[in-house]
Structure formats: structure tokens, C-alpha cells
Short mmCIF file of C-alpha atoms in Angstrom, two decimals:
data_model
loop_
_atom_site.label_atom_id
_atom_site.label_comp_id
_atom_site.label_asym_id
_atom_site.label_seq_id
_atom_site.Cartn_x
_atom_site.Cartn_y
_atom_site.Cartn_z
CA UNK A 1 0.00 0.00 0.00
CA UNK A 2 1.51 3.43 -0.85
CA UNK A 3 1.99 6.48 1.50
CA UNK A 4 -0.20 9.37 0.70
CA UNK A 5 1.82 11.30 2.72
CA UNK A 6 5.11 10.58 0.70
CA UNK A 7 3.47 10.09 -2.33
CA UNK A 8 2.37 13.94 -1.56
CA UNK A 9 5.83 14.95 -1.05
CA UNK A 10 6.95 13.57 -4.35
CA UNK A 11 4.01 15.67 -6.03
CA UNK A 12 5.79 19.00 -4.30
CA UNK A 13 9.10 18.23 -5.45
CA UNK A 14 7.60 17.88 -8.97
CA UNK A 15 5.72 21.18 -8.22
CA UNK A 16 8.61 22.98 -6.97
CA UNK A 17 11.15 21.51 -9.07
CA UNK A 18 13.72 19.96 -6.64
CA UNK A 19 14.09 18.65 -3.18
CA UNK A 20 15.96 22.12 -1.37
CA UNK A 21 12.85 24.37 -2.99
CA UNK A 22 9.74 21.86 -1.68
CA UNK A 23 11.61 21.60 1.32
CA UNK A 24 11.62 25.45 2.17
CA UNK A 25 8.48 25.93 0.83
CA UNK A 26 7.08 22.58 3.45
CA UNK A 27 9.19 23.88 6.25
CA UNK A 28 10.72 20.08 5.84
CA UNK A 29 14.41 19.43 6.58
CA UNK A 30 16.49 18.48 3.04
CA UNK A 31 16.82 15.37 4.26
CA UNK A 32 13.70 14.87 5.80
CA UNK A 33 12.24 14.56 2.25
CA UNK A 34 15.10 12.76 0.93
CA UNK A 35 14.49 10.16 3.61
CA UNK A 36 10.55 9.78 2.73
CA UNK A 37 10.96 9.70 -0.81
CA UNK A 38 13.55 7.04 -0.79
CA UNK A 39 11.10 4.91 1.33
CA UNK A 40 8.53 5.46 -1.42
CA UNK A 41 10.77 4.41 -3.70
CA UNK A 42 11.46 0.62 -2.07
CA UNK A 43 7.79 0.46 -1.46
CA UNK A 44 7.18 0.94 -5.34
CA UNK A 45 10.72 -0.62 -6.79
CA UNK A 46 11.19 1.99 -9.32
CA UNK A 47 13.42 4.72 -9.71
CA UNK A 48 11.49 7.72 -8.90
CA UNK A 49 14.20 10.67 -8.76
CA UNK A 50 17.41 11.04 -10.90
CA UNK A 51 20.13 13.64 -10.28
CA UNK A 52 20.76 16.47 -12.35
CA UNK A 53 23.41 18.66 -11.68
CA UNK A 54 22.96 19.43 -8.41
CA UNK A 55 19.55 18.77 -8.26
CA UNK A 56 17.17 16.19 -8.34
CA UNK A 57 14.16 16.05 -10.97
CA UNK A 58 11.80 13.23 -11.57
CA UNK A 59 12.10 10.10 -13.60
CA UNK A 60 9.16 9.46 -15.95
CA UNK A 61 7.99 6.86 -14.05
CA UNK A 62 7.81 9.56 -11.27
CA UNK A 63 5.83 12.25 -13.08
CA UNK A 64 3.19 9.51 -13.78
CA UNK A 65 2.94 8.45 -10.09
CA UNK A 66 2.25 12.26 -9.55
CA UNK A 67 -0.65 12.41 -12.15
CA UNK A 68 -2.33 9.50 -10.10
CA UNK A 69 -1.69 11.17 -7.10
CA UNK A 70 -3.18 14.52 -8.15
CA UNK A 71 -6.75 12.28 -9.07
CA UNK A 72 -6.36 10.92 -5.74
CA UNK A 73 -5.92 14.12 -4.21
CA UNK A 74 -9.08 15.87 -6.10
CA UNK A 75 -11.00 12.62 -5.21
CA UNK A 76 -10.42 12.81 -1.43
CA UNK A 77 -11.57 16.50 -2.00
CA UNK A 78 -14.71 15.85 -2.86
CA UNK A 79 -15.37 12.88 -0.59
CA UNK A 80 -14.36 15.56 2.36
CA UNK A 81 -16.50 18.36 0.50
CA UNK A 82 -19.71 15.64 -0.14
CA UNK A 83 -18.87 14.50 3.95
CA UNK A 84 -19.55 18.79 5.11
CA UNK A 85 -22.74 18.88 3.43
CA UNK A 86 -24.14 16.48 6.12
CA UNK A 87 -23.60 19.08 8.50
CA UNK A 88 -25.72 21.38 6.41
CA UNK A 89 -23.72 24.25 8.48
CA UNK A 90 -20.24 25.51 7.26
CA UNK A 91 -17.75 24.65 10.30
CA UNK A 92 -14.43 23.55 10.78
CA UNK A 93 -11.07 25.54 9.75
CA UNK A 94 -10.20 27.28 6.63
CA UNK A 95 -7.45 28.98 5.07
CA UNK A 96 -7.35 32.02 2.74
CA UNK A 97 -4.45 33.39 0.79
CA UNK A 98 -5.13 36.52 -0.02
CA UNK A 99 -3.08 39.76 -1.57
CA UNK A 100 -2.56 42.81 0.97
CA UNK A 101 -5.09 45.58 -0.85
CA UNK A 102 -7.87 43.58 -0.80
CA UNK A 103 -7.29 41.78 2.76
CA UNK A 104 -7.47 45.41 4.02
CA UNK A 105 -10.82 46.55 2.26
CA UNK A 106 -12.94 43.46 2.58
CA UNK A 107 -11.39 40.67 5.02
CA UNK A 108 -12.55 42.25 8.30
CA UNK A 109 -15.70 42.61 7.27
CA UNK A 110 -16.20 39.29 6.22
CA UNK A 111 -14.75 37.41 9.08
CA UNK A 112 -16.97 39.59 11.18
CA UNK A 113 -19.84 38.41 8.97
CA UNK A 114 -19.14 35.39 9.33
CA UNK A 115 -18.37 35.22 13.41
CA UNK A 116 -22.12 36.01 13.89
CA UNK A 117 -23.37 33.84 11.19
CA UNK A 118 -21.17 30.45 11.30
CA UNK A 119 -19.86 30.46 14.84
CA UNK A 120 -18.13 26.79 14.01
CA UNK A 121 -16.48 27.77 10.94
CA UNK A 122 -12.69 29.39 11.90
CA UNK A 123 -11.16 31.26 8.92
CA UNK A 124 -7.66 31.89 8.86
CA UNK A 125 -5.41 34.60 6.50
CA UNK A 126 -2.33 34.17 5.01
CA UNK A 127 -1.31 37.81 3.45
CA UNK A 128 0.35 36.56 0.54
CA UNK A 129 1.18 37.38 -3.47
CA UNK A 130 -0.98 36.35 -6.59
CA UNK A 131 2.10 34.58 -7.20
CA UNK A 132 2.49 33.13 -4.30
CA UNK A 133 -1.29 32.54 -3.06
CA UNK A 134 -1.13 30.03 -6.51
CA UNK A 135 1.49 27.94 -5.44
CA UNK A 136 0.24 27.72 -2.29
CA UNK A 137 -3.14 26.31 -2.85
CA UNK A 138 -1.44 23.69 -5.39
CA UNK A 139 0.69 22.52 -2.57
CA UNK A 140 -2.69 22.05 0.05
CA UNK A 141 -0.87 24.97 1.94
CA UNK A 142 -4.30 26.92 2.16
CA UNK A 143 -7.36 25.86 1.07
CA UNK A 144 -8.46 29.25 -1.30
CA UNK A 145 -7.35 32.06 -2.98
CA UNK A 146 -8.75 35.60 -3.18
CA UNK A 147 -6.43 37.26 -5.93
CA UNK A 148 -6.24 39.29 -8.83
CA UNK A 149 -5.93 38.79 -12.32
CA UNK A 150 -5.39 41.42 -15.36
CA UNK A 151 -6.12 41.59 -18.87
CA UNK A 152 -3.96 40.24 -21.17
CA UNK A 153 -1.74 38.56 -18.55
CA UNK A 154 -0.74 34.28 -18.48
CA UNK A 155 -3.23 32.38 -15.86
CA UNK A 156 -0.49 31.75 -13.07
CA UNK A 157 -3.32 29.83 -11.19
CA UNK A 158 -2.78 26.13 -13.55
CA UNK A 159 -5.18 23.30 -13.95
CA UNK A 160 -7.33 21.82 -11.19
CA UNK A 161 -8.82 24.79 -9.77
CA UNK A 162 -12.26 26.59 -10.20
CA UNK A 163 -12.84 30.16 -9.94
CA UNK A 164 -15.02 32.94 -9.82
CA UNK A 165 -15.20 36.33 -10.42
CA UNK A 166 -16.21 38.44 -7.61
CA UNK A 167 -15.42 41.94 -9.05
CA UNK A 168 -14.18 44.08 -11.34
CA UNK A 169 -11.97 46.91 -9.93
CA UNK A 170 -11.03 50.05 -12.54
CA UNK A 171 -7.05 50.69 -12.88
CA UNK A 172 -6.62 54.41 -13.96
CA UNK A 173 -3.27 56.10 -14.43
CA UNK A 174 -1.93 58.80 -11.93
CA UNK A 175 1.07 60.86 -12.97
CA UNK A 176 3.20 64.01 -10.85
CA UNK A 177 1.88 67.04 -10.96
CA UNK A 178 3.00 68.98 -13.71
CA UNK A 179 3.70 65.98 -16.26
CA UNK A 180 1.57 66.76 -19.62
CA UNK A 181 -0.19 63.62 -20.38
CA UNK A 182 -0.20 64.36 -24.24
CA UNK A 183 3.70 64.91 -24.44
CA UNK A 184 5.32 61.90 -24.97
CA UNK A 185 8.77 62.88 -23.71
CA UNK A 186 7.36 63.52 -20.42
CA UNK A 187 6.20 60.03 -19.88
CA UNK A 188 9.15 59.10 -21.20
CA UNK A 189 11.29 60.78 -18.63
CA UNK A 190 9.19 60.46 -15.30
CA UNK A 191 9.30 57.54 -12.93
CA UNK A 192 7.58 55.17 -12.73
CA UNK A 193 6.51 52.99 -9.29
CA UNK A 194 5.42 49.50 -9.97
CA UNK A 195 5.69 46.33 -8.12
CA UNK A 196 7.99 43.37 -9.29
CA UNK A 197 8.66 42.56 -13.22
CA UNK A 198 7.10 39.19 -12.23
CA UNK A 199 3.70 40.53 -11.03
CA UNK A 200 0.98 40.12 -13.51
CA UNK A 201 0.25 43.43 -12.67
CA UNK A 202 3.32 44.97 -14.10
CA UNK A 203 3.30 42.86 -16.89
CA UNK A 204 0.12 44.16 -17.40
CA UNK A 205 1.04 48.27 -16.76
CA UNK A 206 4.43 47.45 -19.76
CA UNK A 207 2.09 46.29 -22.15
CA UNK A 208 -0.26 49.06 -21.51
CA UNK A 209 2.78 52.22 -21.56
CA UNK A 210 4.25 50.52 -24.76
CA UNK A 211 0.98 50.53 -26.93
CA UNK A 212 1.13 54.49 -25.68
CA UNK A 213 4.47 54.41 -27.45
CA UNK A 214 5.96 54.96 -23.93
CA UNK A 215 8.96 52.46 -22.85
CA UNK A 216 8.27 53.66 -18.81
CA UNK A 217 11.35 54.17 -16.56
CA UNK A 218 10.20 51.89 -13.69
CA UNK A 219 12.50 53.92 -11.05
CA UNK A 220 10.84 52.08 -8.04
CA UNK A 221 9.90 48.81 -7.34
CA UNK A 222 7.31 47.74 -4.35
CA UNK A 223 4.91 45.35 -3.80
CA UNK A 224 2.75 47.18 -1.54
CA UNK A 225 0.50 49.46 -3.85
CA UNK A 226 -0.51 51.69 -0.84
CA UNK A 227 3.32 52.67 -1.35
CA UNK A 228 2.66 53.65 -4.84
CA UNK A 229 -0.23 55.74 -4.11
CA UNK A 230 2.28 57.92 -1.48
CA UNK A 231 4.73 58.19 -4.21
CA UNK A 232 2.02 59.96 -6.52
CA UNK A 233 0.79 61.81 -3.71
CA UNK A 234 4.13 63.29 -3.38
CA UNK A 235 4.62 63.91 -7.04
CA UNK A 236 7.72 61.27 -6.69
CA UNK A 237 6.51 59.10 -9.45
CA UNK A 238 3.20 57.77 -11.71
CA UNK A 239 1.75 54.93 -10.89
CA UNK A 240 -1.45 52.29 -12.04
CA UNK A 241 -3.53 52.89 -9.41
CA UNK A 242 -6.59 50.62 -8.52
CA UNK A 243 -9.52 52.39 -7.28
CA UNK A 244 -10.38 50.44 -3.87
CA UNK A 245 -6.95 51.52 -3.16
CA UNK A 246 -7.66 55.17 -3.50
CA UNK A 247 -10.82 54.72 -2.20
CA UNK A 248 -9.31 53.23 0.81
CA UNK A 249 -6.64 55.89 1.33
CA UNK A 250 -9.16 58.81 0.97
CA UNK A 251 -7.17 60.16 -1.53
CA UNK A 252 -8.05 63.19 -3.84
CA UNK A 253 -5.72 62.26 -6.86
CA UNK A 254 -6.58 63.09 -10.10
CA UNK A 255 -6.75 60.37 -12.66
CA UNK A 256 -4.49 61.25 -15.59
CA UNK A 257 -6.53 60.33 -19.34
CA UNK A 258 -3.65 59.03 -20.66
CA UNK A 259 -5.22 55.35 -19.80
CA UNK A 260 -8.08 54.27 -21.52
CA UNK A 261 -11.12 54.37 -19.34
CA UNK A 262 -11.99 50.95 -19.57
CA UNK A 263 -9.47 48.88 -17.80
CA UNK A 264 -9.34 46.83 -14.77
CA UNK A 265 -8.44 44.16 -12.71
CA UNK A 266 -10.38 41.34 -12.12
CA UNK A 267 -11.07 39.97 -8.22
CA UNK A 268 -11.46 36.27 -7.99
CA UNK A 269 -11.93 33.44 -5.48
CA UNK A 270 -10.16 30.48 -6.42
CA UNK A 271 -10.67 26.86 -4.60
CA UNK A 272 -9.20 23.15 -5.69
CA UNK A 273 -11.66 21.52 -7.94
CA UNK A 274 -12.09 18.70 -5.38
CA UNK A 275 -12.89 20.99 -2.55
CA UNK A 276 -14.87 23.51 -4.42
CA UNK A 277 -18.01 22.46 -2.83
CA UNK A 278 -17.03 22.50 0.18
CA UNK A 279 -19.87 24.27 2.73
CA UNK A 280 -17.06 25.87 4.26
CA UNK A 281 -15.65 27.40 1.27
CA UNK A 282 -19.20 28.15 -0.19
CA UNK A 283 -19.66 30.21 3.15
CA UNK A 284 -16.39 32.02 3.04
CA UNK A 285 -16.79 32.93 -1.10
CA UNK A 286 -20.36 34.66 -0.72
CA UNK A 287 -18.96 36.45 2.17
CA UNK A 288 -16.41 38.02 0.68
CA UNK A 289 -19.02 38.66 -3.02
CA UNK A 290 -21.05 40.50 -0.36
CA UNK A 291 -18.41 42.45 0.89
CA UNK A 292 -17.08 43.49 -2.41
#
């Protein structure tokens, strides 16, 4: 009989793309997971992990023994998920990743919400990236995601999840006082606050300047957008500027019309397929919708 629990592990070395990075990511010991999977591997008789370099990757006989165990995975999902609907009432504990902007607006109100109206169910936040968040819920570190995604931008969530949109939140452009938004050289030549090249986000703000024939001079680099909004307030530095941030900061910037007036981000709640169902999860997603 295999180990779920090792066969797991294998799954987050495949995930993470060696032993040292699924170990960090598990809070395991190197060796730890070295130890387990070399157990799994006498229990199956197959090679399962091959060196490379000075890392391991996964034979091919490995990366199929991870496919099965992601159906097992989803399957125990929804057996737990069809279990909770005996109870009729959401309970139990649940985990939400969720990025900083939107944990401020909504989160407070929703776990208040739901204090009064689901006593039994205990929800519990981890403030973390889009980025982040996704690889979390992959690995069964949480158990959903309330993120953001923006046009244009690659799906960093994968396969196996559902999701739904909650929201739509308008981006609008705010640049230093002074800065004509009609004279190219000027956008050219001010700076720029965005958050890291890897954020959807910014990927999402580059494509945006360079179809305005502007190449922007990203001069600062932060993923806290409250940060950004300072920075314009200041007259340090433009910025893409959601509007439940400057909603939230009371702020009385005015939104350059260099940006075209339709964009925005979209808000969404993302579960595991397996789990989507889940009473507790249902609870926690309509909380939040409401809150929005």
C-alpha cells in the first residue's frame, strides 16, 4: 500500500522543481524529504528521482505516479467536501491566501460576517502574493485564494482549480503634478513605481505604456501598492492605481486620461476543484461577493 503522505511529497518536489525548494516551501528538513521519498521508492521498486546537476528532478515513471496522485488528491476533496454537506452548516477551519489591498478593504468585514453567522467555521489569512497565493493552494498549503488577475496577462493559477469572479476593480493612471499627459517625452522621462517585473500586474502596466508608445522608466519597485499611491501623492513618481486603493486611502488624486477608461483588474476566489463544494468554502466565497 503506498503512502499518501510521501506520495504527496513527491508531487511537491515535482511542483517545486527539486528537493531544497519543496523543502523550504514545506518547512521540511532536506533530508527529511530525501528520507521519505527514498522509502517510497522501495515500497514501489522503481526509480522515482534522478540527479541532475545538483539537483534532483523526476524520472518518468515519477511524473506519472504524480498524475495518479493529483486524481487521488481531487478525489479525497470531494469525498471531504460531499462528507460537510451532512452538516448542512459551514464549520471547521479554513485557510485564505489573499493579496494585501484587498485583505485590508474586505477581510474584516467578512470574518466579522461570518463570526455572527457560522460560529463553528474558523477562517484563517495568510497575506500573501498572486504569485504566491497560486502555489500555495497547489501545494494544500491553504485551502483558497482571493487574488487578482489582469487583462492580457498568463493564468499563473494552472489546472485543477475553479474560480469565480467576484469583481471588477477600474485601474486608472496617476502621474506628478505637472507631467503633460499628451507629451510623450514627459512620460518618457518620469518615474515610474510598480511592483515586481514578475507581477501580472506589471506585466500588465508594460504592455499598456508601450501601446502608448511609452517604454516607462520603472524607477521604483514595491509590492505594496498603498506605497505607490504615497509616491504619486508626493509627485515622486506615476503609478497604475486601482480604485479600492484610492478609495481606501481617501485620496483626492486626479486620474491622468492618458489610460483608456476601460481597464481593470479582475477579483477572484479560487478553490481546488475537489474541494470547491465544500460548505465551508461556499460560506467564506459569498462572504467576501457581499463584501465586495
Amino acid at each position: 500500500m503506498l503512502d499518501l503522505h510521501r506520495l504527496t511529497l513527491l508531487r511537491e518536489v515535482w511542483l517545486h522543481g527539486g528537493i531544497t525548494a519543496a523543502a523550504r516551501a514545506l518547512s521540511y528538513s532536506h533530508s527529511a524529504i530525501s528520507q521519505q521519498l527514498a522509502q517510497l521508492e522501495r515500497e514501489t521498486g522503481t526509480q522515482l528521482l534522478e540527479r541532475v546537476g545538483r539537483t534532483a528532478r523526476l524520472t518518468p515513471v515519477g511524473v506519472e505516479l504524480v498524475r495518479n496522485t493529483e486524481a487521488i488528491l481531487a478525489a479525497v476533496e470531494r469525498a471531504e467536501a460531499d462528507l460537510a454537506t451532512a452538516h448542512e452548516r459551514a464549520q471547521g477551519v479554513v485557510t485564505l491566501a489573499a493579496f494585501a489591498s484587498i485583505s485590508r478593504i474586505a477581510l474584516p468585514g467578512v470574518l466579522a460576517r461570518l463570526r455572527e453567522e457560522y460560529p463553528g467555521l474558523d477562517v484563517r489569512i495568510r497575506l500573501s502574493t498572486p504569485e504566491e497565493a497560486a502555489a500555495q493552494l497547489v501545494s494544500h498549503q491553504v485551502d483558497a485564494v482571493l487574488t487578482d488577475a489582469f487583462p492580457g496577462t498568463a493564468d499563473s493559477l494552472g489546472s485543477g482549480v475553479r474560480s469565480w469572479l467576484l469583481a471588477r476593480d477600474p485601474i486608472r493612471c496617476y502621474l506628478p503634478e505637472g507631467v503633460d499627459p499628451g507629451d510623450l517625452e514627459q512620460l518618457r522621462a518620469v518615474p515610474w513605481v510598480m511592483e515586481p517585473a514578475s507581477a501580472a500586474s506589471t506585466q500588465w502596466a508594460l504592455r499598456v505604456c508601450r501601446e502608448l508608445g511609452v517604454e516607462p522608466r520603472i524607477a521604483h519597485e514595491s509590492s505594496d501598492v498603498l506605497f505607490h499611491l504615497r509616491m504619486v501623492e508626493g509627485g515622486l513618481a506615476a503609478a497604475f492605481l486601482p480604485d479600492t486603493v484610492v478609495r481606501e486611502a481617501g485620496a483626492s488624486l486626479r486620474p491622468s486620461d492618458v489610460l483608456p477608461a476601460d481597464q481593470h483588474r479582475s477579483i477572484l476566489f479560487v478553490a481546488r476543484a475537489g474541494a470547491h463544494r465544500h460548505p465551508a468554502l461556499e460560506a467564506l466565497r459569498h462572504a467576501v461577493e457581499r463584501e465586495l
